[in-house]
Amino acid sequence: MLEEAVEGGAPGKPTTSLDGTQADGSGNHGLIATLDRLTAAQASDPTVLGVSVAAQAAHLAYHMEVVARWENGERGPFDWKGSFTPGKVDETGWTQLQARVQAAYTGLLEVAQRPTDWDDEENGAAGGVAGALAHVIYHLGAVRQLVKLV
């Protein structure tokens, strides 16, 4: 489900929570594909809601980074308030932010794929990965709604 939320569905195969990607690859509504369709100006638009897609993307990257850091033993402090910056990006900044989202996802995926005792509440990564999945899906929905406003 994490892969589907971030990468989108596999072409022509059913999905669990997103619209299905068509056999030709069109219709991919995963996070990466959704961000890829936007220009820096669109991503920077604060919308009538006062938040931009760039800010949502920065926050998502930060959250995935923090979950991976937490699962690797780091306990903060973490700057959640600052995680929604930058809210405005130029083309270079947008490309860098998208790369950051991809790198953060790759790091989280490595945590999710690590052999672990998923029932170990103290040392297992189940809670962190499950929380990250819910968080990614929530913010993907928010991003998709913001895209309608830009």
PDB file of C-alpha atoms in Angstrom:
ATOM      1  CA  MET A   1       0.000   0.000   0.000  1.00  0.00           C
ATOM      2  CA  LEU A   2       2.894   2.382   0.701  1.00  0.00           C
ATOM      3  CA  GLU A   3       4.297   1.729  -2.756  1.00  0.00           C
ATOM      4  CA  GLU A   4       0.878   2.299  -4.306  1.00  0.00           C
ATOM      5  CA  ALA A   5       0.354   5.573  -2.427  1.00  0.00           C
ATOM      6  CA  VAL A   6       3.720   6.977  -3.461  1.00  0.00           C
ATOM      7  CA  GLU A   7       4.465   5.282  -6.784  1.00  0.00           C
ATOM      8  CA  GLY A   8       0.888   4.748  -7.954  1.00  0.00           C
ATOM      9  CA  GLY A   9      -0.736   1.579  -9.136  1.00  0.00           C
ATOM     10  CA  ALA A  10       0.893  -0.905 -11.458  1.00  0.00           C
ATOM     11  CA  PRO A  11      -0.378  -0.354 -15.010  1.00  0.00           C
ATOM     12  CA  GLY A  12      -3.550  -2.329 -15.661  1.00  0.00           C
ATOM     13  CA  LYS A  13      -3.659  -3.925 -12.182  1.00  0.00           C
ATOM     14  CA  PRO A  14      -6.224  -3.257  -9.452  1.00  0.00           C
ATOM     15  CA  THR A  15      -5.386  -0.851  -6.647  1.00  0.00           C
ATOM     16  CA  THR A  16      -6.423  -0.760  -2.997  1.00  0.00           C
ATOM     17  CA  SER A  17      -6.909   2.945  -2.371  1.00  0.00           C
ATOM     18  CA  LEU A  18      -6.145   4.915  -5.546  1.00  0.00           C
ATOM     19  CA  ASP A  19      -7.795   5.152  -8.917  1.00  0.00           C
ATOM     20  CA  GLY A  20      -6.389   2.437 -11.154  1.00  0.00           C
ATOM     21  CA  THR A  21      -3.475   3.171 -13.420  1.00  0.00           C
ATOM     22  CA  GLN A  22      -4.464   2.248 -16.968  1.00  0.00           C
ATOM     23  CA  ALA A  23      -2.639  -0.476 -18.919  1.00  0.00           C
ATOM     24  CA  ASP A  24      -0.844   2.236 -20.923  1.00  0.00           C
ATOM     25  CA  GLY A  25       0.449   3.836 -17.682  1.00  0.00           C
ATOM     26  CA  SER A  26      -1.947   6.785 -17.751  1.00  0.00           C
ATOM     27  CA  GLY A  27      -4.104   7.632 -14.764  1.00  0.00           C
ATOM     28  CA  ASN A  28      -1.333   7.208 -12.180  1.00  0.00           C
ATOM     29  CA  HIS A  29      -2.503   9.148  -9.119  1.00  0.00           C
ATOM     30  CA  GLY A  30       0.318   8.250  -6.743  1.00  0.00           C
ATOM     31  CA  LEU A  31       2.217  10.981  -4.931  1.00  0.00           C
ATOM     32  CA  ILE A  32       5.232  11.064  -7.263  1.00  0.00           C
ATOM     33  CA  ALA A  33       3.129  11.221 -10.441  1.00  0.00           C
ATOM     34  CA  THR A  34       0.852  13.852  -8.919  1.00  0.00           C
ATOM     35  CA  LEU A  35       3.825  16.072  -8.045  1.00  0.00           C
ATOM     36  CA  ASP A  36       5.474  15.467 -11.425  1.00  0.00           C
ATOM     37  CA  ARG A  37       2.491  16.987 -13.246  1.00  0.00           C
ATOM     38  CA  LEU A  38       2.964  20.384 -11.584  1.00  0.00           C
ATOM     39  CA  THR A  39       5.195  23.307 -12.445  1.00  0.00           C
ATOM     40  CA  ALA A  40       7.027  25.180  -9.709  1.00  0.00           C
ATOM     41  CA  ALA A  41       4.525  28.036 -10.027  1.00  0.00           C
ATOM     42  CA  GLN A  42       1.586  25.676  -9.578  1.00  0.00           C
ATOM     43  CA  ALA A  43       3.284  23.933  -6.643  1.00  0.00           C
ATOM     44  CA  SER A  44       3.952  27.320  -5.025  1.00  0.00           C
ATOM     45  CA  ASP A  45       0.389  28.639  -5.308  1.00  0.00           C
ATOM     46  CA  PRO A  46      -0.834  29.112  -1.719  1.00  0.00           C
ATOM     47  CA  THR A  47      -4.421  28.422  -2.911  1.00  0.00           C
ATOM     48  CA  VAL A  48      -7.461  29.850  -1.190  1.00  0.00           C
ATOM     49  CA  LEU A  49      -6.707  27.466   1.670  1.00  0.00           C
ATOM     50  CA  GLY A  50      -3.426  29.245   2.446  1.00  0.00           C
ATOM     51  CA  VAL A  51      -1.220  26.211   1.817  1.00  0.00           C
ATOM     52  CA  SER A  52       0.709  25.160  -1.273  1.00  0.00           C
ATOM     53  CA  VAL A  53       1.473  21.772  -2.750  1.00  0.00           C
ATOM     54  CA  ALA A  54       5.168  22.567  -2.210  1.00  0.00           C
ATOM     55  CA  ALA A  55       4.525  22.991   1.515  1.00  0.00           C
ATOM     56  CA  GLN A  56       2.640  19.680   1.613  1.00  0.00           C
ATOM     57  CA  ALA A  57       5.458  17.959  -0.297  1.00  0.00           C
ATOM     58  CA  ALA A  58       8.086  19.382   2.078  1.00  0.00           C
ATOM     59  CA  HIS A  59       6.084  18.178   5.064  1.00  0.00           C
ATOM     60  CA  LEU A  60       5.623  14.715   3.570  1.00  0.00           C
ATOM     61  CA  ALA A  61       9.339  14.410   2.851  1.00  0.00           C
ATOM     62  CA  TYR A  62      10.156  15.531   6.377  1.00  0.00           C
ATOM     63  CA  HIS A  63       7.728  13.085   7.954  1.00  0.00           C
ATOM     64  CA  MET A  64       9.095  10.133   5.968  1.00  0.00           C
ATOM     65  CA  GLU A  65      12.644  11.217   6.865  1.00  0.00           C
ATOM     66  CA  VAL A  66      11.743  11.433  10.563  1.00  0.00           C
ATOM     67  CA  VAL A  67      10.103   7.994  10.595  1.00  0.00           C
ATOM     68  CA  ALA A  68      13.231   6.467   9.046  1.00  0.00           C
ATOM     69  CA  ARG A  69      15.461   8.386  11.464  1.00  0.00           C
ATOM     70  CA  TRP A  70      13.293   7.272  14.412  1.00  0.00           C
ATOM     71  CA  GLU A  71      13.456   3.646  13.312  1.00  0.00           C
ATOM     72  CA  ASN A  72      17.235   4.049  13.092  1.00  0.00           C
ATOM     73  CA  GLY A  73      17.379   5.198  16.720  1.00  0.00           C
ATOM     74  CA  GLU A  74      17.278   9.001  16.462  1.00  0.00           C
ATOM     75  CA  ARG A  75      14.869  10.611  18.902  1.00  0.00           C
ATOM     76  CA  GLY A  76      14.863  14.262  17.858  1.00  0.00           C
ATOM     77  CA  PRO A  77      14.148  17.006  18.503  1.00  0.00           C
ATOM     78  CA  PHE A  78      12.170  17.372  15.277  1.00  0.00           C
ATOM     79  CA  ASP A  79      10.951  20.663  13.796  1.00  0.00           C
ATOM     80  CA  TRP A  80       7.381  19.802  12.859  1.00  0.00           C
ATOM     81  CA  LYS A  81       6.308  23.439  12.563  1.00  0.00           C
ATOM     82  CA  GLY A  82       9.123  24.150  10.126  1.00  0.00           C
ATOM     83  CA  SER A  83       8.397  21.015   8.113  1.00  0.00           C
ATOM     84  CA  PHE A  84       5.959  22.849   5.837  1.00  0.00           C
ATOM     85  CA  THR A  85       8.726  24.985   4.340  1.00  0.00           C
ATOM     86  CA  PRO A  86       9.492  25.877   1.689  1.00  0.00           C
ATOM     87  CA  GLY A  87       6.004  26.807   0.620  1.00  0.00           C
ATOM     88  CA  LYS A  88       7.242  28.569  -2.487  1.00  0.00           C
ATOM     89  CA  VAL A  89       9.838  27.194  -4.922  1.00  0.00           C
ATOM     90  CA  ASP A  90      11.418  28.087  -8.242  1.00  0.00           C
ATOM     91  CA  GLU A  91      11.959  25.412 -10.915  1.00  0.00           C
ATOM     92  CA  THR A  92      15.282  24.297  -9.397  1.00  0.00           C
ATOM     93  CA  GLY A  93      13.813  24.244  -5.906  1.00  0.00           C
ATOM     94  CA  TRP A  94      10.800  22.256  -7.121  1.00  0.00           C
ATOM     95  CA  THR A  95      13.053  19.683  -8.788  1.00  0.00           C
ATOM     96  CA  GLN A  96      15.092  19.427  -5.580  1.00  0.00           C
ATOM     97  CA  LEU A  97      11.975  19.087  -3.421  1.00  0.00           C
ATOM     98  CA  GLN A  98      10.618  16.320  -5.633  1.00  0.00           C
ATOM     99  CA  ALA A  99      13.984  14.534  -5.381  1.00  0.00           C
ATOM    100  CA  ARG A 100      13.814  14.935  -1.600  1.00  0.00           C
ATOM    101  CA  VAL A 101      10.356  13.334  -1.531  1.00  0.00           C
ATOM    102  CA  GLN A 102      11.689  10.440  -3.609  1.00  0.00           C
ATOM    103  CA  ALA A 103      14.756   9.997  -1.372  1.00  0.00           C
ATOM    104  CA  ALA A 104      12.652  10.160   1.794  1.00  0.00           C
ATOM    105  CA  TYR A 105      10.302   7.545   0.374  1.00  0.00           C
ATOM    106  CA  THR A 106      13.236   5.305  -0.554  1.00  0.00           C
ATOM    107  CA  GLY A 107      14.543   5.570   3.010  1.00  0.00           C
ATOM    108  CA  LEU A 108      11.129   4.751   4.461  1.00  0.00           C
ATOM    109  CA  LEU A 109      10.706   1.829   2.079  1.00  0.00           C
ATOM    110  CA  GLU A 110      14.062   0.445   3.265  1.00  0.00           C
ATOM    111  CA  VAL A 111      12.766   0.564   6.849  1.00  0.00           C
ATOM    112  CA  ALA A 112       9.521  -1.143   5.801  1.00  0.00           C
ATOM    113  CA  GLN A 113      11.390  -3.916   3.993  1.00  0.00           C
ATOM    114  CA  ARG A 114      13.871  -4.543   6.783  1.00  0.00           C
ATOM    115  CA  PRO A 115      13.533  -7.941   8.467  1.00  0.00           C
ATOM    116  CA  THR A 116      11.940  -7.216  11.825  1.00  0.00           C
ATOM    117  CA  ASP A 117       9.671  -8.663  14.446  1.00  0.00           C
ATOM    118  CA  TRP A 118       6.551  -6.711  13.545  1.00  0.00           C
ATOM    119  CA  ASP A 119       4.934  -7.718  16.831  1.00  0.00           C
ATOM    120  CA  ASP A 120       7.723  -6.223  18.960  1.00  0.00           C
ATOM    121  CA  GLU A 121       6.112  -3.010  20.215  1.00  0.00           C
ATOM    122  CA  GLU A 122       9.391  -1.611  21.514  1.00  0.00           C
ATOM    123  CA  ASN A 123      11.737  -2.464  18.662  1.00  0.00           C
ATOM    124  CA  GLY A 124       9.471  -3.327  15.731  1.00  0.00           C
ATOM    125  CA  ALA A 125       8.877  -0.852  12.946  1.00  0.00           C
ATOM    126  CA  ALA A 126       5.191  -1.712  12.498  1.00  0.00           C
ATOM    127  CA  GLY A 127       3.828   1.356  14.243  1.00  0.00           C
ATOM    128  CA  GLY A 128       6.152   3.761  12.471  1.00  0.00           C
ATOM    129  CA  VAL A 129       5.539   2.308   9.035  1.00  0.00           C
ATOM    130  CA  ALA A 130       1.766   2.013   9.564  1.00  0.00           C
ATOM    131  CA  GLY A 131       1.665   5.599  10.801  1.00  0.00           C
ATOM    132  CA  ALA A 132       3.742   6.746   7.847  1.00  0.00           C
ATOM    133  CA  LEU A 133       1.401   4.980   5.439  1.00  0.00           C
ATOM    134  CA  ALA A 134      -1.646   6.669   6.956  1.00  0.00           C
ATOM    135  CA  HIS A 135       0.156  10.012   6.925  1.00  0.00           C
ATOM    136  CA  VAL A 136       1.227   9.690   3.285  1.00  0.00           C
ATOM    137  CA  ILE A 137      -2.297   8.729   2.197  1.00  0.00           C
ATOM    138  CA  TYR A 138      -3.821  11.622   4.150  1.00  0.00           C
ATOM    139  CA  HIS A 139      -1.456  14.187   2.637  1.00  0.00           C
ATOM    140  CA  LEU A 140      -1.744  12.652  -0.840  1.00  0.00           C
ATOM    141  CA  GLY A 141      -5.467  13.352  -0.555  1.00  0.00           C
ATOM    142  CA  ALA A 142      -4.721  16.899   0.569  1.00  0.00           C
ATOM    143  CA  VAL A 143      -2.307  17.399  -2.345  1.00  0.00           C
ATOM    144  CA  ARG A 144      -4.855  16.056  -4.814  1.00  0.00           C
ATOM    145  CA  GLN A 145      -7.448  18.516  -3.500  1.00  0.00           C
ATOM    146  CA  LEU A 146      -4.956  21.406  -3.713  1.00  0.00           C
ATOM    147  CA  VAL A 147      -4.116  20.460  -7.299  1.00  0.00           C
ATOM    148  CA  LYS A 148      -7.768  21.151  -8.175  1.00  0.00           C
ATOM    149  CA  LEU A 149      -7.280  24.723  -6.933  1.00  0.00           C
ATOM    150  CA  VAL A 150      -4.119  25.599  -8.870  1.00  0.00           C
TER     151      VAL A 150
END
